[in-house]
Short mmCIF file of C-alpha atoms in Angstrom, two decimals:
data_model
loop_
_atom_site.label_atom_id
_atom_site.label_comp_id
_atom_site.label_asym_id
_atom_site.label_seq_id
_atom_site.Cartn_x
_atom_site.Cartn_y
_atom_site.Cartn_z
CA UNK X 171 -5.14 -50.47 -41.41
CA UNK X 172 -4.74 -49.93 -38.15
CA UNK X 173 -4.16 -53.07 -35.45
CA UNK X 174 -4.96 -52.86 -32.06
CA UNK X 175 -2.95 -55.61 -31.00
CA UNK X 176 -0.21 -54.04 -32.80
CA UNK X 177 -0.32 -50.59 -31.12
CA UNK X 178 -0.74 -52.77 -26.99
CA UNK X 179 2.34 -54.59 -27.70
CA UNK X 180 4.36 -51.35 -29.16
CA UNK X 181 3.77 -49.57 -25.54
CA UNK X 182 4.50 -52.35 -24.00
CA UNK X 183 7.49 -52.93 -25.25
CA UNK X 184 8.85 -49.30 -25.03
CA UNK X 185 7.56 -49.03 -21.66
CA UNK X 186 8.24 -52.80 -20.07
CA UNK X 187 4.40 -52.21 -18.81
CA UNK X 188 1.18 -54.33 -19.44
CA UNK X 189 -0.97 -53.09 -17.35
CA UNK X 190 -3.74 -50.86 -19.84
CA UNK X 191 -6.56 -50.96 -16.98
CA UNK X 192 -10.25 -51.04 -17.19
CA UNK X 193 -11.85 -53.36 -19.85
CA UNK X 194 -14.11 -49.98 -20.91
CA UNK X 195 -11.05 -48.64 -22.32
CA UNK X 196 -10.00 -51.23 -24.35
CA UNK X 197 -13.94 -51.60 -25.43
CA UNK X 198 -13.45 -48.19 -26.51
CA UNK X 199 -10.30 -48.75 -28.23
CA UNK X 200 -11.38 -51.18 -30.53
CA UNK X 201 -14.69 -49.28 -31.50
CA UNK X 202 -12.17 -46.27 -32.52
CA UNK X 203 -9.92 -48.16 -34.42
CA UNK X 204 -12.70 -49.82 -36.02
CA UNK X 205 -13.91 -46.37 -36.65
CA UNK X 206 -10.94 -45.46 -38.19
CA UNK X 207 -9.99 -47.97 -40.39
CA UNK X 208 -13.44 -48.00 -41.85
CA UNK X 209 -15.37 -44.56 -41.68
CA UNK X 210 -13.26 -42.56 -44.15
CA UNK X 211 -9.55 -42.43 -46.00
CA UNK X 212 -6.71 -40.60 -43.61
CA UNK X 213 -4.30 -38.90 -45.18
CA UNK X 214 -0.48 -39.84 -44.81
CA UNK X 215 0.00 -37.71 -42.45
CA UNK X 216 -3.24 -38.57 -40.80
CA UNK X 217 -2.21 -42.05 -40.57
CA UNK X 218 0.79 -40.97 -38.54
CA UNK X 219 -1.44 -38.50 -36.34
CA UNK X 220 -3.52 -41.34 -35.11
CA UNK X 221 -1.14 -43.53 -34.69
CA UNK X 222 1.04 -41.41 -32.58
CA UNK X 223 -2.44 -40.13 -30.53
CA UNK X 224 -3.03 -44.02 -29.96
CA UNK X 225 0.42 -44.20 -28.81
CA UNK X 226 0.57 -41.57 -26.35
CA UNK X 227 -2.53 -42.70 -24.47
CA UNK X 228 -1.45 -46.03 -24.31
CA UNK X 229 1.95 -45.14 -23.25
CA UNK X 230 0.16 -42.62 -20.61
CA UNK X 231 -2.22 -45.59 -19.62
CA UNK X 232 0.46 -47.75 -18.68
CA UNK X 233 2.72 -45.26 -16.76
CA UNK X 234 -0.15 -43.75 -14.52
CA UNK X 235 -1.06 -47.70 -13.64
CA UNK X 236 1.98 -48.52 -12.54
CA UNK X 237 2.45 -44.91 -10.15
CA UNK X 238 -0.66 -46.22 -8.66
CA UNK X 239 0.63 -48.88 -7.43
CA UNK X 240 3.50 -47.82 -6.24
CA UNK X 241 1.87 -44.72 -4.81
CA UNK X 242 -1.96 -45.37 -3.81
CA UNK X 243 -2.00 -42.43 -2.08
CA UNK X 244 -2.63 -40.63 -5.13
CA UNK X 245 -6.40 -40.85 -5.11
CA UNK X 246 -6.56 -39.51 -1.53
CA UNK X 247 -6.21 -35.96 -3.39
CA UNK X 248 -8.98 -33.93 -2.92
CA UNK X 249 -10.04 -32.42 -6.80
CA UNK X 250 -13.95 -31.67 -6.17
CA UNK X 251 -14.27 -28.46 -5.90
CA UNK X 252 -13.02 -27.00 -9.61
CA UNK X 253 -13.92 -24.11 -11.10
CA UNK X 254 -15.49 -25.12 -14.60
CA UNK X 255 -16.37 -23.06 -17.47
CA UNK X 256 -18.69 -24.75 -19.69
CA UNK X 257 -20.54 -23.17 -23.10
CA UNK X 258 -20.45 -24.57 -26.86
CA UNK X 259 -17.71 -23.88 -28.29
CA UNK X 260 -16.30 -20.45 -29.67
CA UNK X 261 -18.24 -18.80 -26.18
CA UNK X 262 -15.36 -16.95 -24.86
CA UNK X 263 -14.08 -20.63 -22.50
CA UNK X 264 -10.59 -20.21 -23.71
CA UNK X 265 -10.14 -16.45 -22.74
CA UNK X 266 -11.84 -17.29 -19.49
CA UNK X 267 -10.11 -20.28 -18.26
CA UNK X 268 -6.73 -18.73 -19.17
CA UNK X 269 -7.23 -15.70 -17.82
CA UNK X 270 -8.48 -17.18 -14.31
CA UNK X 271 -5.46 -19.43 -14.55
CA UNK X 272 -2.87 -16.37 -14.13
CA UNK X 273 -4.29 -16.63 -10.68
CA UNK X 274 -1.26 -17.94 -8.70
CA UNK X 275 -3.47 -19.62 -6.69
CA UNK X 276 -5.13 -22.08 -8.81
CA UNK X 277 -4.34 -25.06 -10.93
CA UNK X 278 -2.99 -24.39 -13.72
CA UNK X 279 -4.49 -27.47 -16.78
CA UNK X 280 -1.26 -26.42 -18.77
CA UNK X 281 -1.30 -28.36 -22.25
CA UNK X 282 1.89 -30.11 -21.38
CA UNK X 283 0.44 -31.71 -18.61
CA UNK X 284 -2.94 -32.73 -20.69
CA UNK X 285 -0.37 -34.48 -23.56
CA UNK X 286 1.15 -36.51 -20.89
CA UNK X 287 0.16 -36.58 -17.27
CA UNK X 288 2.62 -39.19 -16.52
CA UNK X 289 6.23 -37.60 -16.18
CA UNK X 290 8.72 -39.53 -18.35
CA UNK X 291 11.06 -42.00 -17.23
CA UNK X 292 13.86 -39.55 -18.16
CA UNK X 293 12.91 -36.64 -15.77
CA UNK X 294 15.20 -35.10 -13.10
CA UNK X 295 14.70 -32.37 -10.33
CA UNK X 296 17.00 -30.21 -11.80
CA UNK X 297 15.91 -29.75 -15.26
CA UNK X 298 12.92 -28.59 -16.76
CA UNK X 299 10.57 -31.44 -17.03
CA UNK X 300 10.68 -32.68 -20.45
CA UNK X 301 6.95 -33.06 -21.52
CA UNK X 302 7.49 -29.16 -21.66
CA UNK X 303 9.37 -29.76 -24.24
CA UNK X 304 7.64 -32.65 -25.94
CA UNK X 305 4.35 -29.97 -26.06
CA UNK X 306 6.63 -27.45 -27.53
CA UNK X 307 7.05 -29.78 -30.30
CA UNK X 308 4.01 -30.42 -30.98
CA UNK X 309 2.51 -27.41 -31.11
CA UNK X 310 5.07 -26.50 -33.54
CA UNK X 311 4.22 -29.37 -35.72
CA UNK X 312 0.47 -28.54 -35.57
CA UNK X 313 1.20 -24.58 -36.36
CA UNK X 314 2.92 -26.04 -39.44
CA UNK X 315 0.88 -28.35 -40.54
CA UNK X 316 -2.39 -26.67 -40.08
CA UNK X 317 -1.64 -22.80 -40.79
CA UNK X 318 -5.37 -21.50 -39.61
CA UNK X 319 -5.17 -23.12 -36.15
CA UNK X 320 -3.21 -20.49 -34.18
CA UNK X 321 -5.61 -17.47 -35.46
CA UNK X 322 -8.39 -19.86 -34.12
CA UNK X 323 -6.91 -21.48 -31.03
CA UNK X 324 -3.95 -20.10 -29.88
CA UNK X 325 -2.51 -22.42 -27.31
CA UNK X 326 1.33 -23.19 -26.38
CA UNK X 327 3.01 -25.37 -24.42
CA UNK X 328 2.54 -23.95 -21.04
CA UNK X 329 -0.58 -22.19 -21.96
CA UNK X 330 -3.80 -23.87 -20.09
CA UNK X 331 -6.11 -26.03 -22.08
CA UNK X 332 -9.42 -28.05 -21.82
CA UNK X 333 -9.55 -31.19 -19.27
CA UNK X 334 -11.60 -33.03 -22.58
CA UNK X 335 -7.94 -34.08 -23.48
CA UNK X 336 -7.44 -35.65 -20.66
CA UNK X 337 -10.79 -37.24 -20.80
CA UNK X 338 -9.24 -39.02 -23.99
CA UNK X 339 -7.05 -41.39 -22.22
CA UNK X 340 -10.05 -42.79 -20.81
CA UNK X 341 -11.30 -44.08 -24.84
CA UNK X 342 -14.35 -42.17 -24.26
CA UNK X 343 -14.78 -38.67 -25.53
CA UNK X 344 -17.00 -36.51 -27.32
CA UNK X 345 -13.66 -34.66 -28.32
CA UNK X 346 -12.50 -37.89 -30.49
CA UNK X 347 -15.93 -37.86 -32.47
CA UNK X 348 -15.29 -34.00 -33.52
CA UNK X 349 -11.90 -34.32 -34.08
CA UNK X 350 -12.11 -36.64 -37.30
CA UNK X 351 -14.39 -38.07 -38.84
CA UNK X 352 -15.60 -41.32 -37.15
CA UNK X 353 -19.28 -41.60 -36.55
CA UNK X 354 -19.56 -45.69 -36.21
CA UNK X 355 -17.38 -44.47 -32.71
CA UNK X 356 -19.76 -41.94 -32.06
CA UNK X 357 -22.98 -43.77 -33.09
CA UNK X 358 -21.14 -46.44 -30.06
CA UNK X 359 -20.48 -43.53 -27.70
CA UNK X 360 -23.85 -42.20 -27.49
CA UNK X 361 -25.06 -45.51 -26.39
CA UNK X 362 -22.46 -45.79 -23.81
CA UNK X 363 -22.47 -44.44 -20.17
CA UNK X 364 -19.87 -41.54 -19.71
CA UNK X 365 -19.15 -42.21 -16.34
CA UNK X 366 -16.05 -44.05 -16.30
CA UNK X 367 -14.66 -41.16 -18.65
CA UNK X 368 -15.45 -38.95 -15.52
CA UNK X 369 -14.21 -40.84 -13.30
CA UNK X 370 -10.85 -41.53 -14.64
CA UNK X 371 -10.52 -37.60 -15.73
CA UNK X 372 -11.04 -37.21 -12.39
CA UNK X 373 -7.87 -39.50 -11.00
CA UNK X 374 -5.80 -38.30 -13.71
CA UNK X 375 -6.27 -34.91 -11.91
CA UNK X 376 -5.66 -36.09 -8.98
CA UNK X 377 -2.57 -37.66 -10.80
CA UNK X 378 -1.59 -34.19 -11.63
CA UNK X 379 -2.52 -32.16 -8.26
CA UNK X 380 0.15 -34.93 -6.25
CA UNK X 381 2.77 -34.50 -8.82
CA UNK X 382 2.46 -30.61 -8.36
CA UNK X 383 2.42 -30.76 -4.30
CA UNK X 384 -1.10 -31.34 -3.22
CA UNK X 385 -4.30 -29.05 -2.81
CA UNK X 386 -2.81 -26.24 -1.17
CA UNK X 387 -5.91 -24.53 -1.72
CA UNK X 388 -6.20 -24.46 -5.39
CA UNK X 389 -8.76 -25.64 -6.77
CA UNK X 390 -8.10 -26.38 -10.67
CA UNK X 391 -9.59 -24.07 -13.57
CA UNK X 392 -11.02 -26.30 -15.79
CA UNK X 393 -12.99 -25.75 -19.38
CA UNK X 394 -14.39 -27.84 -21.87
CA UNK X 395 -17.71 -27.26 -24.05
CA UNK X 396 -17.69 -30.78 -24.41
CA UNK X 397 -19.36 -31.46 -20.89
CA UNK X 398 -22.30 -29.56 -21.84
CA UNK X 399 -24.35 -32.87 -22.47
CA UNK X 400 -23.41 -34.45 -18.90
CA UNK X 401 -23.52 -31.88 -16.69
CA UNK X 402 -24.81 -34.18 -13.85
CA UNK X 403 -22.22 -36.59 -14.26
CA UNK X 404 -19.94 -33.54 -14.31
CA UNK X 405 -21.60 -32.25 -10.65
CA UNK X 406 -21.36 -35.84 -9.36
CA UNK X 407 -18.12 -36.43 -9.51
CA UNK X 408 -17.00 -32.95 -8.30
CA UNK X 409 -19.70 -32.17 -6.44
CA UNK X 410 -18.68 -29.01 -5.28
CA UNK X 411 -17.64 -27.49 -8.51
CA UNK X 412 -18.12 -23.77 -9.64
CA UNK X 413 -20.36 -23.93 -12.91
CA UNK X 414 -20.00 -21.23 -15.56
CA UNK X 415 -21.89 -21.33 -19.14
CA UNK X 416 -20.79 -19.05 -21.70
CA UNK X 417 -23.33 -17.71 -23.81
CA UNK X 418 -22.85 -16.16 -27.37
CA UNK X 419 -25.27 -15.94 -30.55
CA UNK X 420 -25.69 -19.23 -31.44
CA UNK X 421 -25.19 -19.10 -35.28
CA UNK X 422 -22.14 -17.44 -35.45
CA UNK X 423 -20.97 -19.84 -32.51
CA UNK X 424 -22.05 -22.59 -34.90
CA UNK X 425 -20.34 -21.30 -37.67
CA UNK X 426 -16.99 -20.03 -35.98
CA UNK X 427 -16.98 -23.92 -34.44
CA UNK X 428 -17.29 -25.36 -38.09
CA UNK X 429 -13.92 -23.33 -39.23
CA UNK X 430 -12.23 -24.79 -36.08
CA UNK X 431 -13.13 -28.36 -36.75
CA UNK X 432 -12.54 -28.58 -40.24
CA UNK X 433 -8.63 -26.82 -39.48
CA UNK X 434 -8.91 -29.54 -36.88
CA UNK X 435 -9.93 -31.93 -39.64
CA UNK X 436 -6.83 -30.69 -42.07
CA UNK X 437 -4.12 -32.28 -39.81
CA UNK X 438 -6.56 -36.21 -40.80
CA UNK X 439 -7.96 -35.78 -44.33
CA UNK X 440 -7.19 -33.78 -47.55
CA UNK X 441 -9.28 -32.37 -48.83
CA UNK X 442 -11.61 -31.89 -45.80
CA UNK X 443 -15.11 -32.64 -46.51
CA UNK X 444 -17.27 -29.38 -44.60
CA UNK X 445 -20.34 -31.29 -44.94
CA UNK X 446 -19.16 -33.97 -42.95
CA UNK X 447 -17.79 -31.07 -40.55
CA UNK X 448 -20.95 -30.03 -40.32
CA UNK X 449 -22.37 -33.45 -39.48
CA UNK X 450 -19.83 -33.97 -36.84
CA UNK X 451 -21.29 -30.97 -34.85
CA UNK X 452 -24.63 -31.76 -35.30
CA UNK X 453 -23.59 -35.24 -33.89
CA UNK X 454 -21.66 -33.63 -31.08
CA UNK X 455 -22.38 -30.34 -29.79
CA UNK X 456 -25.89 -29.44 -31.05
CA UNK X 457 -26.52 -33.07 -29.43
CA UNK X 458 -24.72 -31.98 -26.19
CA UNK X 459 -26.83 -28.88 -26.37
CA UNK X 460 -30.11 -30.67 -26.54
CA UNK X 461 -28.74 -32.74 -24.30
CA UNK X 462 -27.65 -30.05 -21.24
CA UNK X 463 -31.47 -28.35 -22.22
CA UNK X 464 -33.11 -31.10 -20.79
CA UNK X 465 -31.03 -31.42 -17.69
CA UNK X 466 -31.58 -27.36 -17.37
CA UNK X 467 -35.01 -28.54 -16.88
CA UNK X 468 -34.88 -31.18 -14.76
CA UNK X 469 -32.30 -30.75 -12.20
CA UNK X 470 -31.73 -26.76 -12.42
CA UNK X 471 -31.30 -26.26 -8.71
CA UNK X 472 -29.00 -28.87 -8.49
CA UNK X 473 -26.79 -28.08 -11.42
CA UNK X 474 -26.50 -24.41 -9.82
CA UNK X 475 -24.93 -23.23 -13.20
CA UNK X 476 -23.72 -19.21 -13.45
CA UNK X 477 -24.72 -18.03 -16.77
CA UNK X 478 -22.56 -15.42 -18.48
CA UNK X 479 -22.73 -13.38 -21.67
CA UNK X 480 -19.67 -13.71 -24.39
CA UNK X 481 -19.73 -9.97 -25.07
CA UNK X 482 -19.64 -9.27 -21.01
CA UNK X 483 -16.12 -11.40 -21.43
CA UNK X 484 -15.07 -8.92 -24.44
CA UNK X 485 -15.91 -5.65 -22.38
CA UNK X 486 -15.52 -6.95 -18.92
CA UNK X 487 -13.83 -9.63 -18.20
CA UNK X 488 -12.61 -8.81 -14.89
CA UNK X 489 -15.79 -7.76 -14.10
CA UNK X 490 -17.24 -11.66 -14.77
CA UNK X 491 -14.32 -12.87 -13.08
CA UNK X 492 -15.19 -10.95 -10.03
CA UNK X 493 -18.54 -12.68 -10.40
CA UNK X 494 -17.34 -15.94 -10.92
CA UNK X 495 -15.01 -15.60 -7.95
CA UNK X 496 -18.04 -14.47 -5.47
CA UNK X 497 -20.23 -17.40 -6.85
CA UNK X 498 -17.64 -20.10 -5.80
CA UNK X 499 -16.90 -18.21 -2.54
CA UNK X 500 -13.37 -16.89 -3.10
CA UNK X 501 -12.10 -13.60 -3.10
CA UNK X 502 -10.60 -12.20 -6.15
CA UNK X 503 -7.80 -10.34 -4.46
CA UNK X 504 -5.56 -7.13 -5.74
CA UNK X 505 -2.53 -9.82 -6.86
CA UNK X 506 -4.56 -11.98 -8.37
CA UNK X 507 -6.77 -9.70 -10.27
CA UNK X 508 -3.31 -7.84 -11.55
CA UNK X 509 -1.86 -11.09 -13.06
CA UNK X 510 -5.09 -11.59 -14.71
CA UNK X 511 -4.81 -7.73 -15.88
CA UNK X 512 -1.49 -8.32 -17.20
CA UNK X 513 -2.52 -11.33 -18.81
CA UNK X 514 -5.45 -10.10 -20.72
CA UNK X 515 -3.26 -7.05 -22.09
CA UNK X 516 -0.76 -9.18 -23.11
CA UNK X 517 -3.01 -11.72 -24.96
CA UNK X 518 -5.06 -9.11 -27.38
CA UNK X 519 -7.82 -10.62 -29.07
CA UNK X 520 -6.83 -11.66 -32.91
CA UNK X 521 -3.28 -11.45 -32.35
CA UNK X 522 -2.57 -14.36 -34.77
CA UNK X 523 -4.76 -12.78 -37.11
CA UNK X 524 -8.53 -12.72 -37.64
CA UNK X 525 -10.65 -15.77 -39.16
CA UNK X 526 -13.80 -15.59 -41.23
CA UNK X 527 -16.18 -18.45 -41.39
CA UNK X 528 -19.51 -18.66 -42.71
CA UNK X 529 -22.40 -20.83 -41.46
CA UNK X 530 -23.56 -22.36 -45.14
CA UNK X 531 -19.85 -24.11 -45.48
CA UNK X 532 -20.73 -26.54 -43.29
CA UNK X 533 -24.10 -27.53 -44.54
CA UNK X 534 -26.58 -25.24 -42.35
CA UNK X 535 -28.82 -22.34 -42.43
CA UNK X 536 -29.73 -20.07 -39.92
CA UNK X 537 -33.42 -21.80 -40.21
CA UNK X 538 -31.48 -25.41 -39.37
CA UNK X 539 -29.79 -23.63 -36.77
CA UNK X 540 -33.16 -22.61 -35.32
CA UNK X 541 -34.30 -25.67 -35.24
CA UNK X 542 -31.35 -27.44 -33.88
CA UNK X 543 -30.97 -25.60 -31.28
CA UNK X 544 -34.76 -25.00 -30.23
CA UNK X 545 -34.82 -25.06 -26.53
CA UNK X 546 -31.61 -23.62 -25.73
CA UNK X 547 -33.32 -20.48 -27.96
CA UNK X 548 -36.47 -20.58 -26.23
CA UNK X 549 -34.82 -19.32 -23.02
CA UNK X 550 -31.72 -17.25 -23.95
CA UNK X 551 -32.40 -16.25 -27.20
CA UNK X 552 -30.59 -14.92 -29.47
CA UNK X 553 -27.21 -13.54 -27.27
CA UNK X 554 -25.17 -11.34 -29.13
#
């Protein structure tokens, strides 16, 4: 069993901080572990996951805290004009954001940066900073431990990733629910507001942007289909954001998502329970789905979303990316578009090998899928 006073006074003692922030985050802290010790069995090695997650945040918590008050100045930085590529999951996002982030002249969300956005104690000018290195490591240990992972979501250390993660240090993210199997947190989440989770995503970035030298015109490349369900607290905060929705058919979206999240699931539990996988999404993503449906409706004009076609990434994705570029009012020029060239040649889809999944292991038919998923059928139908 898991303590939370336990895990505030370890990062406090390795860091000589006490400062965690907001009560929402410790609200959400305790509803987690809660969660945790209570919703299902971890594994060993699960245990040790979670506690070194928990760890990290806190330890992340405490060190961004303290730059901020040494260095207020911080959230001056201007962050509200990203570029953000939204979509359910499996939709062609990760090809997209990384290939727009070869652009030398954006921000790059590289995964090292979304582990730990505060630079450890032990980093000098003239060495590479070590959370590089800390990432390295731990997408090692993943690789090992869950074998499937990079065929399904190849991402290393420097490679760019989705700004969810950072959304984690905040204690409130859909990305936690799917991510193990803890629905007490996520029956608790849904009856929360999101917008402190916005809000602090929004300084960590701003955390990030003065570490790497201001603005500089760049805005940052962000992605995460976990934003689908608050896409106006999404255009609030960074109100003049670029929004892109991927769009691919939804059941074998659905059912390419399930083999993610129960790999995903692998690193907590043995054996993995599908059916529970298969609850998570419905709790999470077909949810969000509804969710961004209704806001389609009701604030379309204001949400001023780009819609794009998964197999228009596969044949074309330069060609969307030129689109993309004109709707947020840049100009996708010869250097950039080469880097992104190079990039896409050098990153050949299935290189780690190819991944089968079918929909019924996770507890669906195409018929529940249909029904899920309704509205969001009912005006883009079935995209292939």
């Amino acid at each position: 069993m898991f303590s939370v006073d336990e895990m505030l006074a370890e990062a406090s003692a390795d860091t000589g901080l006490s400062d965690f922030g907001e009560p929402e985050f410790m609200d959400a802290l305790t509803v987690l572990i809660d969660s945790v010790n209570t919703d299902a069995v971890l594994s060993d090695i699960g245990a040790a996951a979670v506690s070194d997650e928990v760890h990290r945040i806190l330890i992340n918590r405490l060190r961004f805290a303290e730059d901020l008050k040494k260095h207020p100045e911080i959230l001056d930085q201007d962050v509200s004009d990203p570029i953000v590529i939204l979509g359910m999951p499996r939709t062609g996002t990760t090809k997209l954001q990384q290939m727009m982030s070869a652009d030398p002249q954006v921000q790059r969300l590289s995964c090292w940066r979304l582990l730990n956005p505060a630079p450890f104690p032990s980093a000098t000018a003239d060495q590479e900073d070590p959370r590089i290195e800390y990432a390295r490591q731990s997408v090692a240990m993943a690789n090992q431990m869950m074998p499937d992972w990079k065929s399904i979501h190849a991402v290393g250390a420097e490679d760019v990733d989705e700004e969810v993660y950072l959304m984690t240090f905040s204690g409130k993210a859909i990305v936690i629910g799917a991510g193990r199997d803890v629905p007490t947190y996520l029956d608790w989440l849904y009856e929360q507001s999101m917008d402190y989770a916005y809000s602090y995503t929004k300084r960590l970035l701003k955390y990030l942007q003065w570490q790497d030298g201001g603005k500089r015109n760049r805005p940052w490349v962000l992605k995460s289909p976990a934003q689908i369900g608050s896409t106006d607290l999404l255009r609030q905060h960074f109100p003049r954001a670029t929004l892109v929705y991927t769009h691919r058919e939804i059941h074998t979206a659905v059912a390419s998502l399930g083999k993610l999240m129960a790999t995903s699931w692998g690193l907590f539990y043995d054996p993995v329970d599908t059916r529970k996988v298969g609850q998570a999404i419905r709790r999470t993503f077909l949810a969000e789905l509804r969710k961004h449906m209704q806001l389609r409706e009701s604030m379309s004009e204001k949400l001023n979303i780009l819609d794009i076609l998964y197999e228009d990434i596969r044949a074309d994705a330069i060609g969307v990316i030129e689109r993309i570029y004109q709707h947020a009012g840049r100009e996708l020029m010869p250097r950039r578009k080469q880097a992104m060239l190079e990039w896409e040649a050098n990153h050949p889809q299935h290189a780690s090998g190819k991944i089968s999944y079918v929909l019924e292991d996770y507890g669906f038919t195409r018929a529940d899928i249909d029904a899920e998923c309704e509205a969001y059928l009912a005006k883009f139908g079935g995209q292939e």
